[in-house]
Backbone as a ProteinNet text record, in pm:
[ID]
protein_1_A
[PRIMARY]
XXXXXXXXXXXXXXXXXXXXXXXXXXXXXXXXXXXXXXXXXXXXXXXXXXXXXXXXXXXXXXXXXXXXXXXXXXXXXXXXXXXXXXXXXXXXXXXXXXXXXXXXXXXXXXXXXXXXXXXXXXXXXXXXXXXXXXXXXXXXXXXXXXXXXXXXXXXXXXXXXXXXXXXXXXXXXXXXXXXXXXXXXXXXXXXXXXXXXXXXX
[TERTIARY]
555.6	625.3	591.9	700.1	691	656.7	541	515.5	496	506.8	529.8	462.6	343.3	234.8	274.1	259.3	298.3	190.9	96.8	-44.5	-166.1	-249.7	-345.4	-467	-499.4	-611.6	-724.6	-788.6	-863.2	-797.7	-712.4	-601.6	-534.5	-454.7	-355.1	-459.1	-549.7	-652.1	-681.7	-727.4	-818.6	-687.9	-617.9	-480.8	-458.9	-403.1	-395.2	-515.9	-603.3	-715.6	-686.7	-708.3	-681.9	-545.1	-460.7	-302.5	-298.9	-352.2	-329.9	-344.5	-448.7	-475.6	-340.5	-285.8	-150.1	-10.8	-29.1	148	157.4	269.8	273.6	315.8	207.1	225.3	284.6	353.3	345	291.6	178.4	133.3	179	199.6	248.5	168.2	257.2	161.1	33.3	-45.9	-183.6	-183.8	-287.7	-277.7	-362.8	-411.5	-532.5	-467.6	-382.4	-295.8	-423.7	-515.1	-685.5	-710.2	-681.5	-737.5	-634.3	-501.9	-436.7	-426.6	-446.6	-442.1	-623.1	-755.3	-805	-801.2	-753.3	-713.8	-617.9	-562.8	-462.7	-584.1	-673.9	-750.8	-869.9	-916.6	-958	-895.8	-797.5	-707.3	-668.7	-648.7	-611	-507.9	-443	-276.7	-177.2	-239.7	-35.4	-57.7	-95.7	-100.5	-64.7	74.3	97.6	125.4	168.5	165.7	292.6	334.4	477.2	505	636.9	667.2	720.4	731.9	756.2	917.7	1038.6	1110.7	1115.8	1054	1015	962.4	859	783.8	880	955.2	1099.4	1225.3	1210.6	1350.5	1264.2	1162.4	1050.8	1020.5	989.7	933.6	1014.6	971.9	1008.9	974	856.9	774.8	739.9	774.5	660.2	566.4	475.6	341.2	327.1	362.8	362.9	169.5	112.6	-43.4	-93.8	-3	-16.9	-80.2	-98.2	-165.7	-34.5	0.3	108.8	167.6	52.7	74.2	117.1	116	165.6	317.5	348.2	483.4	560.7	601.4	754.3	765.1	652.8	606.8	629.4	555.1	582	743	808.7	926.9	1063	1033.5	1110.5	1170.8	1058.9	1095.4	1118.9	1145	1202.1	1354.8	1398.6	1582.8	1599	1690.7	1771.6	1703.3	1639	1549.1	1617.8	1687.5	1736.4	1771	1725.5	1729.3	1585.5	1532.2	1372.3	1292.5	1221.3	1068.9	988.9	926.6	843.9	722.7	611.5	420.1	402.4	391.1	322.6	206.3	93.9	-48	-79.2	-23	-44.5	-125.6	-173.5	-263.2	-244.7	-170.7	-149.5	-264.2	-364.6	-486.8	-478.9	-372.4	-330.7	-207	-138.3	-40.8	-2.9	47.4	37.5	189.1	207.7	330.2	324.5	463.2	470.1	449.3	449.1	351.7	474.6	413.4	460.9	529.3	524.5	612.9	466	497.5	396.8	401.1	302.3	355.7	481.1	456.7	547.5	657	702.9	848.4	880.4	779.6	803.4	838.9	774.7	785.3	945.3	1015.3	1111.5	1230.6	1208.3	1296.3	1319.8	1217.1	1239.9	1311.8	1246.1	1347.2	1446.9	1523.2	1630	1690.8	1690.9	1714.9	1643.4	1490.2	1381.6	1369.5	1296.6	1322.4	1100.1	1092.4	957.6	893.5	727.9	639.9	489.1	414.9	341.9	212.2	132	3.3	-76.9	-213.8	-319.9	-339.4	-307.9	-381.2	-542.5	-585	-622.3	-796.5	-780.6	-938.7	-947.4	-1060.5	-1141.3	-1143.6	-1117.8	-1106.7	-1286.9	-1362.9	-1523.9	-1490.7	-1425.5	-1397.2	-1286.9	-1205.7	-1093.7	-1201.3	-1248.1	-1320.1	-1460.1	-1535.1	-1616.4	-1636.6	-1504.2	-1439.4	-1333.2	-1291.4	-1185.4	-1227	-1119.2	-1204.7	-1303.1	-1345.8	-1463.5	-1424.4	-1483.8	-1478.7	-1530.3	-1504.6	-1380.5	-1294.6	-1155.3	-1105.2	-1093.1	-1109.3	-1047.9	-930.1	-840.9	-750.7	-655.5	-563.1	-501.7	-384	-370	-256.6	-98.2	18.4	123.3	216.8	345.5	444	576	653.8	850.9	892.1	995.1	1146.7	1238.6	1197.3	1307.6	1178.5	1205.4	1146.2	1111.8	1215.8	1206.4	1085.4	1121.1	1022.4	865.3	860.6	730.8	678.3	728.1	682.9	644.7	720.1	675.7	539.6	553.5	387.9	313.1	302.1	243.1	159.1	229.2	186.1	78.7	164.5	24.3	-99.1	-60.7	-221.9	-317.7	-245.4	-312.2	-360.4	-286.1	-300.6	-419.5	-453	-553.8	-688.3	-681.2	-795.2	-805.9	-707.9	-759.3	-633.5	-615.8	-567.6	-458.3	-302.8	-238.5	-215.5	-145.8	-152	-9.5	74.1	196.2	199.7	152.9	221.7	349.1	428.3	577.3	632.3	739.1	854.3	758.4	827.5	738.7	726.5	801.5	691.8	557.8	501.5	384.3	278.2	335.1	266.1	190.6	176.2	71.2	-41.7	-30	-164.7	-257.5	-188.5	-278.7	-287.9	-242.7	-261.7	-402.5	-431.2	-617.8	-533.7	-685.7	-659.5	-587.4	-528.9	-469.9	-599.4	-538	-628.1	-702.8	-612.1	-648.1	-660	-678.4	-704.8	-910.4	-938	-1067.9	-1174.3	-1101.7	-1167.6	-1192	-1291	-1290.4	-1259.1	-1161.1	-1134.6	-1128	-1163.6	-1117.4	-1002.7	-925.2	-778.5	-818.1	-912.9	-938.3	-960.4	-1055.1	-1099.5	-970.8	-884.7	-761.5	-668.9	-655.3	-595.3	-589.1	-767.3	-802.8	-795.9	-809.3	-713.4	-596.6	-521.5	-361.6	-343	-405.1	-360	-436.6	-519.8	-585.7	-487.3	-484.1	-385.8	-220.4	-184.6	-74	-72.3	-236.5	-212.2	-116
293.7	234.4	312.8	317.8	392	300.9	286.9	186.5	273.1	219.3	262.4	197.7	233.6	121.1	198.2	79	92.7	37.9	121.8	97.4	151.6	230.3	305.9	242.8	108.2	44.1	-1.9	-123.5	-135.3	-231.3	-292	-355.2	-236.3	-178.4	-96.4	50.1	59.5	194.5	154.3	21.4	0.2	-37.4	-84.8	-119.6	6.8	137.3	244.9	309.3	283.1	309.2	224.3	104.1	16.4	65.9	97.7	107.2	257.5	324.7	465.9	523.7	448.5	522.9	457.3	394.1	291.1	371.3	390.8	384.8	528.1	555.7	697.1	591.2	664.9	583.9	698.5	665.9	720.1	636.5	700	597.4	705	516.7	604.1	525.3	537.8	490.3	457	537.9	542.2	599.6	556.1	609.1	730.3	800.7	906.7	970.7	1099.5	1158.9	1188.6	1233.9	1291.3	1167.5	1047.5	975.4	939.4	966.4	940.4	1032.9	1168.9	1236.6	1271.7	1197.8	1144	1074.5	971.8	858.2	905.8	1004.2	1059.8	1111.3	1235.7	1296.8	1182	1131.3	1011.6	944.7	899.9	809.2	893.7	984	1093.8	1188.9	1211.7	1324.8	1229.8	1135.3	1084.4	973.5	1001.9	966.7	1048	1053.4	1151.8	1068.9	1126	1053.5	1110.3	1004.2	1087.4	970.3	951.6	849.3	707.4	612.5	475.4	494	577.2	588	664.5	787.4	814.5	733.6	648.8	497.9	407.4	403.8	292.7	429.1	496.8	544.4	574.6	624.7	650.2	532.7	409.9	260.1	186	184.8	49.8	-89	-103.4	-191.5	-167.4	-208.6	-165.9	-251.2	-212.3	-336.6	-324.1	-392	-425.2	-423.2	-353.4	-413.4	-318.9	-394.1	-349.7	-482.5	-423.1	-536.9	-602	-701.1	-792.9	-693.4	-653.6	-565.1	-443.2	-358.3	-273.5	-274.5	-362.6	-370	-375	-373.3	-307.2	-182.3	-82.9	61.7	43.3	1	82.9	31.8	-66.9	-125.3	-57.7	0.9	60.5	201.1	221.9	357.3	358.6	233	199.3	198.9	206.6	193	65.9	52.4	-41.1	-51.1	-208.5	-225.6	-357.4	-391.7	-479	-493.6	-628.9	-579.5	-543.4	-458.2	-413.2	-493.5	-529.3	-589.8	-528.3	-638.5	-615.5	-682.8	-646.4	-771.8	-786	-862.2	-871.5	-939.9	-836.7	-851	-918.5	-923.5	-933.9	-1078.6	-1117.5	-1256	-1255.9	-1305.4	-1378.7	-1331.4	-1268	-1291.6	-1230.7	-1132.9	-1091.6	-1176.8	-1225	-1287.7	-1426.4	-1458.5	-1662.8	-1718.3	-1727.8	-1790.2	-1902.3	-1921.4	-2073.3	-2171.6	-2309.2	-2390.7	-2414.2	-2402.8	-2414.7	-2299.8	-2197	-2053.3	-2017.6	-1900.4	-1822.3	-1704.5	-1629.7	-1477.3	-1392.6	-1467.1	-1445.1	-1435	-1566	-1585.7	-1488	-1432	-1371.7	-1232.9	-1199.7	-1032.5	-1046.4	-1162.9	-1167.1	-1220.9	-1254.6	-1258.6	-1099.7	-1016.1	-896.5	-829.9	-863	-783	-851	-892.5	-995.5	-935	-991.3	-938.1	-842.7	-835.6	-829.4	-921.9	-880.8	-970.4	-984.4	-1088.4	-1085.2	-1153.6	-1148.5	-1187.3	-1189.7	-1288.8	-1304.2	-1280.3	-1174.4	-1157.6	-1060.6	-1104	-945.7	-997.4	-1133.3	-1155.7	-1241.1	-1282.4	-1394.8	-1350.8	-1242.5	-1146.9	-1085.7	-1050.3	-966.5	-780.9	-705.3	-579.4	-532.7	-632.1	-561.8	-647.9	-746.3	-848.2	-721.6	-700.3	-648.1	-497.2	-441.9	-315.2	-364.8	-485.7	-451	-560.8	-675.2	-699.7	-748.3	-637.5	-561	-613.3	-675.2	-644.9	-728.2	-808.6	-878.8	-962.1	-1045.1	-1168.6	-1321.7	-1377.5	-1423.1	-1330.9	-1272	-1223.9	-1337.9	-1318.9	-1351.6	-1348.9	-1478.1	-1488.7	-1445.4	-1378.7	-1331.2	-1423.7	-1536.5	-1618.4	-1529.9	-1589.8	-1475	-1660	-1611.7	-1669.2	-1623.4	-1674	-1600.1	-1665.9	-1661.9	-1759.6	-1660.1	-1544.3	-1454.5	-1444.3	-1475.9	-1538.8	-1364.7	-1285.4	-1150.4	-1044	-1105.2	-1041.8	-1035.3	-1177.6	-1225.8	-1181.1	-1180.4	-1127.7	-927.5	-921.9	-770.3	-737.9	-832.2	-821.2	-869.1	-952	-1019.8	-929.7	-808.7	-699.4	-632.4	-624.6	-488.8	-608.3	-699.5	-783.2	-746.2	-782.1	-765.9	-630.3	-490.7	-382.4	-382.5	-426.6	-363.9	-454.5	-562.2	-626	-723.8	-840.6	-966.6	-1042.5	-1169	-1297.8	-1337	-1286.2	-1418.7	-1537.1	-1595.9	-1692.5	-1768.7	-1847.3	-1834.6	-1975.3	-1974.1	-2092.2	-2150	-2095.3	-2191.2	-2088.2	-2150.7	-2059.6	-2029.6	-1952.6	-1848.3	-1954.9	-2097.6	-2198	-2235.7	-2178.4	-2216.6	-2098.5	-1998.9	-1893.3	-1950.3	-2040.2	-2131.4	-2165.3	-2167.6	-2237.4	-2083.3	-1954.1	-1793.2	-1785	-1844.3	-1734.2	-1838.1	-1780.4	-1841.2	-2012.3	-2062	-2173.8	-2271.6	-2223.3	-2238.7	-2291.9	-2340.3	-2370.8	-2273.1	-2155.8	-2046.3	-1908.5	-1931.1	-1826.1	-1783.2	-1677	-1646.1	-1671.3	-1762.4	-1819.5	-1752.2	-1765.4	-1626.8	-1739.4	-1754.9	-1868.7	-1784.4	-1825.1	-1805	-1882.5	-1874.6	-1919.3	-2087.8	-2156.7	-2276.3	-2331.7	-2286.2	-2291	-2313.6	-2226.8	-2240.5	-2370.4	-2376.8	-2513.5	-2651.8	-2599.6	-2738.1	-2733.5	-2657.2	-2645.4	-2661.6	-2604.9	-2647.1	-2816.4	-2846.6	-2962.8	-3027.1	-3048.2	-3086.8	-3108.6	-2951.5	-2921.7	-2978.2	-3073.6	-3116.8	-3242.4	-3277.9	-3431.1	-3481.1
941.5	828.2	701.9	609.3	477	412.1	298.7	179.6	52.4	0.3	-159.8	-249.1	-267.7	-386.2	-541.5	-603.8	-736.7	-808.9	-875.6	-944.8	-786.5	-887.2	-805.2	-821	-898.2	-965.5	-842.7	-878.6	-750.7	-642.8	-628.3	-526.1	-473	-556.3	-516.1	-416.5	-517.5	-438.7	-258.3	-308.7	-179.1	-62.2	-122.9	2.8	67.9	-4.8	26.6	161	117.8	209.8	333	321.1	474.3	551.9	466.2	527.1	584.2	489.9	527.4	694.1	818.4	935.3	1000.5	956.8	1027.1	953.3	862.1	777.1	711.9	678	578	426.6	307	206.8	105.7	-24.8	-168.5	-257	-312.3	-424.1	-572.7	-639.8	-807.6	-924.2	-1028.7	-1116.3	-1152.9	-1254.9	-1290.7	-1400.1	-1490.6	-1675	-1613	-1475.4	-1501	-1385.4	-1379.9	-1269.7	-1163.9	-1242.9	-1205.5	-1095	-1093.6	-1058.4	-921.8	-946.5	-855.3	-724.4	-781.2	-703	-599.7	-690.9	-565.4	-479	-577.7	-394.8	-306	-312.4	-243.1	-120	-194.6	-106.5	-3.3	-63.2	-9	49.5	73.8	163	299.3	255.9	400.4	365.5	483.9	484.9	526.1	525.2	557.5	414.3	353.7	135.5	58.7	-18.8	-113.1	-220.2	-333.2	-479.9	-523.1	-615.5	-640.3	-794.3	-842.2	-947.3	-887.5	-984.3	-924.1	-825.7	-915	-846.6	-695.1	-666.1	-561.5	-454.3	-511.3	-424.8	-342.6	-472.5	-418.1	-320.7	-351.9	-231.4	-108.1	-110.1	17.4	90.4	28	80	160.1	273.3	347.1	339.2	231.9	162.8	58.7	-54.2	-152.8	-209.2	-255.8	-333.5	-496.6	-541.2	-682.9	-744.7	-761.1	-812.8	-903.7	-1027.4	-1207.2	-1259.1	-1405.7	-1496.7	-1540.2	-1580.5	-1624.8	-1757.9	-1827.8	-1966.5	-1893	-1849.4	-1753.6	-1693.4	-1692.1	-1536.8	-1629.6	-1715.8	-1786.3	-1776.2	-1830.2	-1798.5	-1635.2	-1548.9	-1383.6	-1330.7	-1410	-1338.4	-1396.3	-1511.1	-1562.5	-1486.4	-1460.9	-1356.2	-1186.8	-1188.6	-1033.3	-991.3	-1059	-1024.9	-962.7	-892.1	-798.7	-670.9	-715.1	-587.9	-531.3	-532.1	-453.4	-305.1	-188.7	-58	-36.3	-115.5	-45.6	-61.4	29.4	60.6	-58.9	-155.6	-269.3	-193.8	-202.9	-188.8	-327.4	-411.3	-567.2	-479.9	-589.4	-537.4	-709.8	-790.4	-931.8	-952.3	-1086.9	-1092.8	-1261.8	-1343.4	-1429.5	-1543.8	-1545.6	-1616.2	-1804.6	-1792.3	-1893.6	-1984.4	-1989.2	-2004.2	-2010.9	-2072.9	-2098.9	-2078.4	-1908.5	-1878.1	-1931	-1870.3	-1919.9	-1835.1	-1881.8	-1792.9	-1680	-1576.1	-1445.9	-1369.3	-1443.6	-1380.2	-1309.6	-1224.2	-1130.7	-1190.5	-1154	-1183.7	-1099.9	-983.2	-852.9	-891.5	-945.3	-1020.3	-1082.3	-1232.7	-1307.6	-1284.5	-1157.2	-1101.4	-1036.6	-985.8	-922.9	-1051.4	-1160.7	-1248.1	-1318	-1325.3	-1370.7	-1310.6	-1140.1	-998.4	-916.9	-1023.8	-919.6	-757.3	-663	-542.4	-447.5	-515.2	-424.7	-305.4	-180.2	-69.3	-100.7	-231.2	-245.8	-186.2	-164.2	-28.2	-205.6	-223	-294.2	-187	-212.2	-26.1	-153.7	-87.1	-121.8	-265.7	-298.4	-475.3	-468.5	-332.9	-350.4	-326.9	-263.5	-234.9	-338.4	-407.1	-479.7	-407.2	-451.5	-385.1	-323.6	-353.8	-302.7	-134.8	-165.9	-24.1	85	-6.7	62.8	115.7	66.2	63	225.7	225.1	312.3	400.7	415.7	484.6	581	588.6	659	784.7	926.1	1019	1088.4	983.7	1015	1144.2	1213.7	1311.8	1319.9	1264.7	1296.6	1157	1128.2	1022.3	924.7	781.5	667.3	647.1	595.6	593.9	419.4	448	357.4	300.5	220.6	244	204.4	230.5	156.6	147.5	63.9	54.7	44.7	40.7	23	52.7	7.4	79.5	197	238.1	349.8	442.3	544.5	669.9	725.2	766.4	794.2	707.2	568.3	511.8	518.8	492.7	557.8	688.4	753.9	881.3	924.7	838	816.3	741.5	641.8	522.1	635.8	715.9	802.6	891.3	914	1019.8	932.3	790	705.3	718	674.6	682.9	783.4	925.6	1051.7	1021	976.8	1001.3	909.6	793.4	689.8	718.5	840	908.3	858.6	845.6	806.9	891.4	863.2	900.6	837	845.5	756.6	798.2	672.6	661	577.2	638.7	557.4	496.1	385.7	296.5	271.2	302.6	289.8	140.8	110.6	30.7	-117.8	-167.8	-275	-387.7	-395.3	-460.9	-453.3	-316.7	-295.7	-368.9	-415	-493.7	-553.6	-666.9	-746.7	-681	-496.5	-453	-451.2	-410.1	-434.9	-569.9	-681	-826.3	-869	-996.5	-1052.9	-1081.8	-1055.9	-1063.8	-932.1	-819.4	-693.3	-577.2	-520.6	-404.8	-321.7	-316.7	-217.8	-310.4	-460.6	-480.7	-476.9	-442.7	-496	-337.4	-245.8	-120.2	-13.5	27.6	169.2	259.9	360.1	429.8	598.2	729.8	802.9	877.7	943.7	930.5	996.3	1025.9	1085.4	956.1	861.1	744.4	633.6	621.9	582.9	595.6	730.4	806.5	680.3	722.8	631.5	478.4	456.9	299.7	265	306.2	340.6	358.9	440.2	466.3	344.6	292.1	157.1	55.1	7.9	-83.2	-78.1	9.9	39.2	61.5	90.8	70.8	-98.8
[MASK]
+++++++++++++++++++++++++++++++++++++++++++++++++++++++++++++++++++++++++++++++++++++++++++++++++++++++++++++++++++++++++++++++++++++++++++++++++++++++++++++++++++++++++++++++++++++++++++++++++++++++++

């Protein structure tokens, strides 16, 4: 699979790394080219770097993981993304929605006709970084409303060594962003269960 990460930071870096022995990636956007083009070397040979628009015509997936102050700058240079599978890995921390919007929403009001999947916000990148893999796996929660889509993010999860986990339609984004039930939690998927069902009483 082709993916296309958009932001080289510490989400976007470390995804690159887990995905890279599985997928051919382009990663873009970074204020330090210096910086992009190590994680390139570090990630391997099937990692090249290129611009946001390149990301998006190359991607069979792409991953959204900018700062909120940021994503006018990386979205601007995406063209016509509509139809494609977006992951927003993003978390609100910069920016003061309004009460009751998600960030989720907000990445999908900018990108109308993204087929978006909200996954990969809810770990800390030192979690995502050491473990990967583990046994029983850590569960990664995701959300969306396109059933197909989901199920594709579903695979990178498995692929980068953890557990998903599907919350229901991309309203449920609020239970992964700060302040959410499942954001910040190392859960294994039994562990999860019981959160879910909590969070819904």
């Amino acid at each position: 699979m082709n993916i296309g990460i958009i932001g080289a930071g510490q989400i976007g870096g470390k995804l690159a790394r887990l995905l890279a022995p599985h997928h051919h990636l382009l990663v873009s956007f970074s204020r330090s080219p210096e910086k992009l083009a190590a994680l390139a070397r570090q990630a391997g040979p099937s990692v090249q770097t290129g611009t946001p628009a390149e990301a998006a015509a190359f991607a069979d997936v792409l991953i959204l993981s900018v700062h909120f102050a940021a994503m006018d700058d990386a979205l601007a240079g995406l063209g016509n993304v509509a139809g494609q599978v977006l992951i927003d890995t993003n978390n609100p921390f910069d920016i003061q929605l309004p009460a009751g919007v998600t960030a989720a929403q907000e990445v999908l009001r900018r990108l109308p006709g993204v087929r978006l999947v909200k996954a990969f916000n809810t770990l800390p990148a030192d979690v995502l970084r050491h473990h990967n893999g583990q046994q029983p796996p850590l569960v990664v929660p995701l959300s969306g409303d396109d059933a197909a889509a989901k199920t594709t993010v579903a695979r990178l999860i498995l692929d980068a060594g953890f557990a998903p986990f599907d919350l229901g339609g991309l309203d449920a984004a609020a239970m992964q962003e700060p302040n959410g039930s499942f954001y910040n939690q190392q859960f294994t998927l039994e562990q999860a269960r019981q959160q879910y069902y909590r969070a819904r009483l």
